[in-house]
Amino acid sequence: MLEQFGTSVSISKATSWDRYEIARIRRTILSVVADNISATLHLELNVMGFLESPVWRIFSSSQKDRSHDKSPSLFATPSHSSMSRFSLPSADHSSSSSNSSLSSSSTFWLSPKRSSPWSPKRYIPSNVRNAVTKRQVAVVVCLVFALLVWTLPPPTTWRRHVVHVALPGPITSPYQVLRPLSATEENSARNPVRWLDHNSNNRYALGSSSRLKKSITELTHASPRPRAALISLVRNSELQGLLQSMRQLEFHWNRKYQYPWIFFNDEPFSDEFKQATQNLTSARCYYEVVPKEHWSLPDWIDEGRFMNSLEYLGAIGVGKGWMISYRHMCRWNSGFFYKHPRMRDFDWYWRVEPDVHFFCDVDYDVFRFMRDNNLKYGFNMNILDDARSFPSLWSRTRSFINAHPELIHPEADLDWLLDSHNGGEYNNCQFFSNFEIGNLDYFRGEANEKYFEWLDRGGGFYYERFGDAPIHTLSVAMFVPKSEIWFFRDIGYQHDINRHCPPHSSGRCSCEPTSIDENFYKLIPLESPQRKPDDTCIRQFLGGEWLKKKQGWTREGEKLFGGDGYHGYQLSGLEEEL
């Protein structure tokens, strides 16, 4: 007798195991084998910790196939325990043994509670289950998991140890941060030092990956990638010098961030130039020609007076004062580079000159840093310029301020650019614009545009030798608060005789550290009668503790012993860690 659903049913020995029943047993055995494979796979994945991953939770959240619950109990798959009690009746057995066999085999026809901890049938719809095998599903899941591990950025807790520079007072930072005094800094919600702490160690680096990885990486970050580029005004003949600059900047920074290069020239670039530069970077390269109207003598310039200026400035030894192309270059860098059609696609730029050196690994995205902290302008050196090249620049700037006082920023600070011991005249300090990182929207703004047009109409680029460095410096000082100007002390750089190298950076820089006053008056010829300010340019910009002198020190006393009068400061910028 066999009890099924509480009812007694008689089964004859001749009809108990017909062809239909045997086929059903075959299907049952195959199902049990599949369940064993599934359980083994589940155990292996559990040992590897895969089942605890977010990817598996997402994969295993699909609804259970509802058709499974509607299936008749008669067709249910037996569990391992039921299979162990399964037996076939024999015609030679006695009645009691037959009844015993039938009673034992009755468990096959019942639907026992499933004991397997996991089965694809519970989570995968039947149409999918019939189309793919368990092995295919496992392979796909593992590939998806590997792709996520490959693209997701590492946790910030994996960052390497950063050397901290301890300076007296509030000017301490592991990133060589030296900030000027600013009334708005304390109330600012943005904290550049905190940003560096959270976003360094190449958090946003792309490396040399494919476009697919770049797209996926971009989606994993809350803020979009800045529209930024590295720009260089260069001639075909300067190829080797440019390759030197590119090679070092790519190695130390851009090979990890893949920002495009834009090269400008007053004539078309040669195929040799294009091929050589493209071989040094995996980023995109653009080759642009400067419009003729931006690289020629304006129609309001008197050519005779211009030629006299070239002769005079060359005779008195003003650097490149006799070169016509140098005047065009200074004018273009001052007020035209951001107007080029190619630059409309970008919001940020990093200016790169031929024949310069970059000494330090930079482990953060400088463009994201500038944007996220609402910074407008970044520099690396703040030094004196030769005043003989722009004698009327400050008087024209004063006239502009009087004509357009509404354009001056309410928090502008010009005091550090004025010499109180020389009647409030311009002290000729400048941000060394051969290295500069800036916001193009600022340069396109009304205030900067009007200032450039005011100077350009006065003819100072051709009758004198106005440079883009002092013009950018005065513009930034008038239209940007100090809290939005950044000193990139941590980036080692050299242009010609001017060299900057941060202290305590032997692990990431290949240069000897320099004090912050290192390049103060290197651009001023010894024979120049130019008056130097009482304090170095960078110290006047920073203010506060950086202006304090050693007790008992005097400038006159230092000069008596052969000094230059600028070595009496308490802080040199090279202080050891405390």
mmCIF file of N, CA, C and O in Angstrom, residues 41 50 56 59 118 120 124 128-129 131-144:
data_model
loop_
_atom_site.group_PDB
_atom_site.id
_atom_site.type_symbol
_atom_site.label_atom_id
_atom_site.label_comp_id
_atom_site.label_asym_id
_atom_site.label_seq_id
_atom_site.Cartn_x
_atom_site.Cartn_y
_atom_site.Cartn_z
ATOM 1 N N LEU A 41 29.062 24.451 -6.112
ATOM 2 C CA LEU A 41 29.417 25.788 -6.587
ATOM 3 C C LEU A 41 29.121 26.843 -5.544
ATOM 4 O O LEU A 41 29.898 27.757 -5.299
ATOM 5 N N PHE A 50 32.506 35.483 -2.168
ATOM 6 C CA PHE A 50 31.804 36.142 -3.279
ATOM 7 C C PHE A 50 30.349 36.424 -2.941
ATOM 8 O O PHE A 50 29.774 37.419 -3.378
ATOM 9 N N TRP A 56 26.801 40.148 -5.805
ATOM 10 C CA TRP A 56 25.961 38.955 -5.684
ATOM 11 C C TRP A 56 24.606 39.315 -5.098
ATOM 12 O O TRP A 56 23.579 38.734 -5.471
ATOM 13 N N PHE A 59 22.642 40.460 -7.887
ATOM 14 C CA PHE A 59 22.311 39.351 -8.784
ATOM 15 C C PHE A 59 21.224 38.466 -8.198
ATOM 16 O O PHE A 59 20.357 37.956 -8.903
ATOM 17 N N TRP A 118 20.679 27.049 -1.437
ATOM 18 C CA TRP A 118 20.583 27.946 -2.598
ATOM 19 C C TRP A 118 20.384 27.121 -3.851
ATOM 20 O O TRP A 118 20.940 26.026 -4.011
ATOM 21 N N PRO A 120 19.457 27.925 -8.250
ATOM 22 C CA PRO A 120 19.064 28.897 -9.277
ATOM 23 C C PRO A 120 17.581 28.914 -9.540
ATOM 24 O O PRO A 120 17.025 29.924 -9.953
ATOM 25 N N ILE A 124 16.102 32.487 -10.473
ATOM 26 C CA ILE A 124 16.194 32.769 -11.900
ATOM 27 C C ILE A 124 14.896 32.372 -12.587
ATOM 28 O O ILE A 124 14.416 31.245 -12.383
ATOM 29 N N VAL A 128 14.897 32.083 -18.446
ATOM 30 C CA VAL A 128 16.345 32.279 -18.400
ATOM 31 C C VAL A 128 17.043 30.990 -18.008
ATOM 32 O O VAL A 128 18.091 30.633 -18.537
ATOM 33 N N ARG A 129 16.438 30.255 -17.030
ATOM 34 C CA ARG A 129 17.041 29.018 -16.563
ATOM 35 C C ARG A 129 17.164 27.987 -17.674
ATOM 36 O O ARG A 129 18.120 27.226 -17.737
ATOM 37 N N ALA A 131 17.589 28.709 -20.826
ATOM 38 C CA ALA A 131 18.441 29.199 -21.914
ATOM 39 C C ALA A 131 19.924 29.125 -21.589
ATOM 40 O O ALA A 131 20.753 29.012 -22.475
ATOM 41 N N VAL A 132 20.295 29.226 -20.306
ATOM 42 C CA VAL A 132 21.697 29.247 -19.936
ATOM 43 C C VAL A 132 21.987 28.180 -18.895
ATOM 44 O O VAL A 132 21.095 27.746 -18.156
ATOM 45 N N THR A 133 23.243 27.788 -18.813
ATOM 46 C CA THR A 133 23.669 26.822 -17.808
ATOM 47 C C THR A 133 24.179 27.545 -16.577
ATOM 48 O O THR A 133 24.461 28.744 -16.599
ATOM 49 N N LYS A 134 24.313 26.768 -15.494
ATOM 50 C CA LYS A 134 24.832 27.359 -14.253
ATOM 51 C C LYS A 134 26.259 27.860 -14.428
ATOM 52 O O LYS A 134 26.659 28.868 -13.866
ATOM 53 N N ARG A 135 27.046 27.134 -15.198
ATOM 54 C CA ARG A 135 28.422 27.550 -15.419
ATOM 55 C C ARG A 135 28.484 28.877 -16.154
ATOM 56 O O ARG A 135 29.291 29.739 -15.824
ATOM 57 N N GLN A 136 27.615 29.064 -17.139
ATOM 58 C CA GLN A 136 27.593 30.332 -17.877
ATOM 59 C C GLN A 136 27.216 31.487 -16.960
ATOM 60 O O GLN A 136 27.785 32.573 -17.019
ATOM 61 N N VAL A 137 26.247 31.240 -16.076
ATOM 62 C CA VAL A 137 25.825 32.294 -15.136
ATOM 63 C C VAL A 137 26.975 32.656 -14.204
ATOM 64 O O VAL A 137 27.262 33.831 -13.957
ATOM 65 N N ALA A 138 27.662 31.630 -13.676
ATOM 66 C CA ALA A 138 28.777 31.897 -12.761
ATOM 67 C C ALA A 138 29.885 32.675 -13.448
ATOM 68 O O ALA A 138 30.477 33.596 -12.873
ATOM 69 N N VAL A 139 30.183 32.329 -14.703
ATOM 70 C CA VAL A 139 31.234 33.026 -15.442
ATOM 71 C C VAL A 139 30.860 34.485 -15.655
ATOM 72 O O VAL A 139 31.678 35.400 -15.479
ATOM 73 N N VAL A 140 29.591 34.740 -16.035
ATOM 74 C CA VAL A 140 29.149 36.118 -16.267
ATOM 75 C C VAL A 140 29.232 36.936 -14.989
ATOM 76 O O VAL A 140 29.704 38.078 -14.974
ATOM 77 N N VAL A 141 28.788 36.360 -13.868
ATOM 78 C CA VAL A 141 28.822 37.083 -12.591
ATOM 79 C C VAL A 141 30.258 37.411 -12.200
ATOM 80 O O VAL A 141 30.563 38.518 -11.752
ATOM 81 N N CYS A 142 31.156 36.453 -12.366
ATOM 82 C CA CYS A 142 32.567 36.701 -12.024
ATOM 83 C C CYS A 142 33.170 37.791 -12.904
ATOM 84 O O CYS A 142 33.932 38.630 -12.427
ATOM 85 N N LEU A 143 32.808 37.817 -14.183
ATOM 86 C CA LEU A 143 33.325 38.853 -15.072
ATOM 87 C C LEU A 143 32.809 40.231 -14.679
ATOM 88 O O LEU A 143 33.541 41.208 -14.689
ATOM 89 N N VAL A 144 31.530 40.300 -14.311
ATOM 90 C CA VAL A 144 30.958 41.586 -13.876
ATOM 91 C C VAL A 144 31.645 42.066 -12.605
ATOM 92 O O VAL A 144 31.995 43.245 -12.457
#
